Amino acid sequence: MKGIKNLNQILTLEGVAKKNGRHPKREDLSIIEDGAIVFNKDEILWIGKTDSIPLEYQDVSFLDGSNRILTPEIVDSHTHLVFGGDRSWEYGMRLDGADYQDIAKAGGGILSTMRMTNELSEDELYELAIERVQKIHSYGVGTIEVKTGYGLTIESELRCARVIKRLKEKFNPKIKIFSTFMPAHAVPKQYKSVKEYMDQVVYPATEKALAEGLLDAVDIFHEVGYFDNAITEEFLNWATEKGLPIKMHVDEFNDNGGASLAAKFKALSCDHLLCVGDKGLEDLKESETVATILPGTGFFLGKPQAPARKLIDSGARLAIASDYNPGSCHCDNLVLISSLAAPHMNLSLAELWSGITYNAAGALGLDNQGSLLIGQSPRFSVFQAKILDEITYNWGVNKADPDFITQVYS
Ligand code: NIG
Ligand code: FE
């Protein structure tokens, strides 16, 4: 048993949890001033004010949380951090006016990362991924979803999934890693059709990953020129029959009806949504599927952002994630991305924090975290700040205290 006391504020998100992350308002942040918390390795046992710690917990060893704020753990529910190589040169091309197709023709894009990823050994990929996870953790993010999707052969997708499994083991319990299997990210050139790639790689690779216990969910890039409606629907039916949790990349460059598909198949989340239309908004509003926006990608690509305001106002559960990847968002800092996105996309502080904690945990199906309530998993983030506002007000300044988190889990 352990505790933390003298915290300036504890953001419990009790109100947000009661509403299942929909329409979060400031009062739903349910902030405790001068707070304390008691927990064991599995659950939160007590939470309240420092001056009212119950007698039965007086002898617990308490860390001193003075000058700090405790929040539900920040979750980055969408990253592609297992990759090799560098695509920084695409940035200049993009600023000069090149689009996705121009860049692919010039030898860039997802398939170029595939080639550079496949030149590295599993150990080399693992070492790169460790550094990336540690950096993400340094911003206060404690649960990180990691996708495969730059291997694009059976063996190489499995290799990337094994890297993710090793990350899981290495960082447990301090950092929780969630593994998403995504061979359906792009189709390498040697395949005559998308169907051929699905049959020769995606299905058999996913079967193997499942048998090896390598995946927590599957993902597919539903987009014109990638994986179309019929292919995607067939895959989602198959995944559903296998009982696999589903995540999706939807409506990024076109309104493809991806959000509606996600809702129909009860996906954990559908991500991007830059071009989601009225039907998609309608289908998401009462669905459990979390609408995940990736503002870093919109910023980087210079595209109009997802209609976050409409999504929230319609009642959808909205999460924010980084989409950290070598092509469309080489920014790994979800707190910075959210700080920039909130004023730009008209999000309140309550919507921002629900989006990177409670709803982001929901986007991974992690129902036992995302709020700090008795019985919930003891997963939290710690920041050096007097009030919550200070964390994202200081955009680009890292207020997280990962060393404190290390003490919590030691
Ligand atoms: O989520 N949209 C598809 N995949 C990535 C981009 C990957 C890349 O360009 O390497 C994304 O934005
Ligand atoms: Fe992505």
XYZ file of N, CA and C and ligand atoms in Angstrom, residues 78 80 147 249 272 294 323 325, ligand 2:
25
model
N -2.947 6.506 -29.943
C -2.688 6.290 -31.381
C -1.250 6.711 -31.710
N 2.419 5.295 -34.056
C 3.055 4.315 -34.962
C 4.559 4.380 -34.649
N 1.226 0.837 -32.801
C 0.753 0.029 -33.930
C 1.921 -0.569 -34.699
N -8.586 3.734 -38.918
C -8.229 5.046 -39.469
C -9.366 5.396 -40.438
N -8.835 10.040 -36.810
C -8.604 11.037 -37.861
C -9.858 11.893 -38.038
N -6.766 13.664 -34.224
C -5.303 13.652 -34.235
C -4.845 15.011 -34.764
N -0.904 10.429 -32.952
C -0.634 9.852 -34.281
C 0.865 9.866 -34.594
N 4.146 9.430 -35.942
C 4.616 8.552 -37.023
C 5.621 9.335 -37.865
Fe -2.269 6.729 -37.712
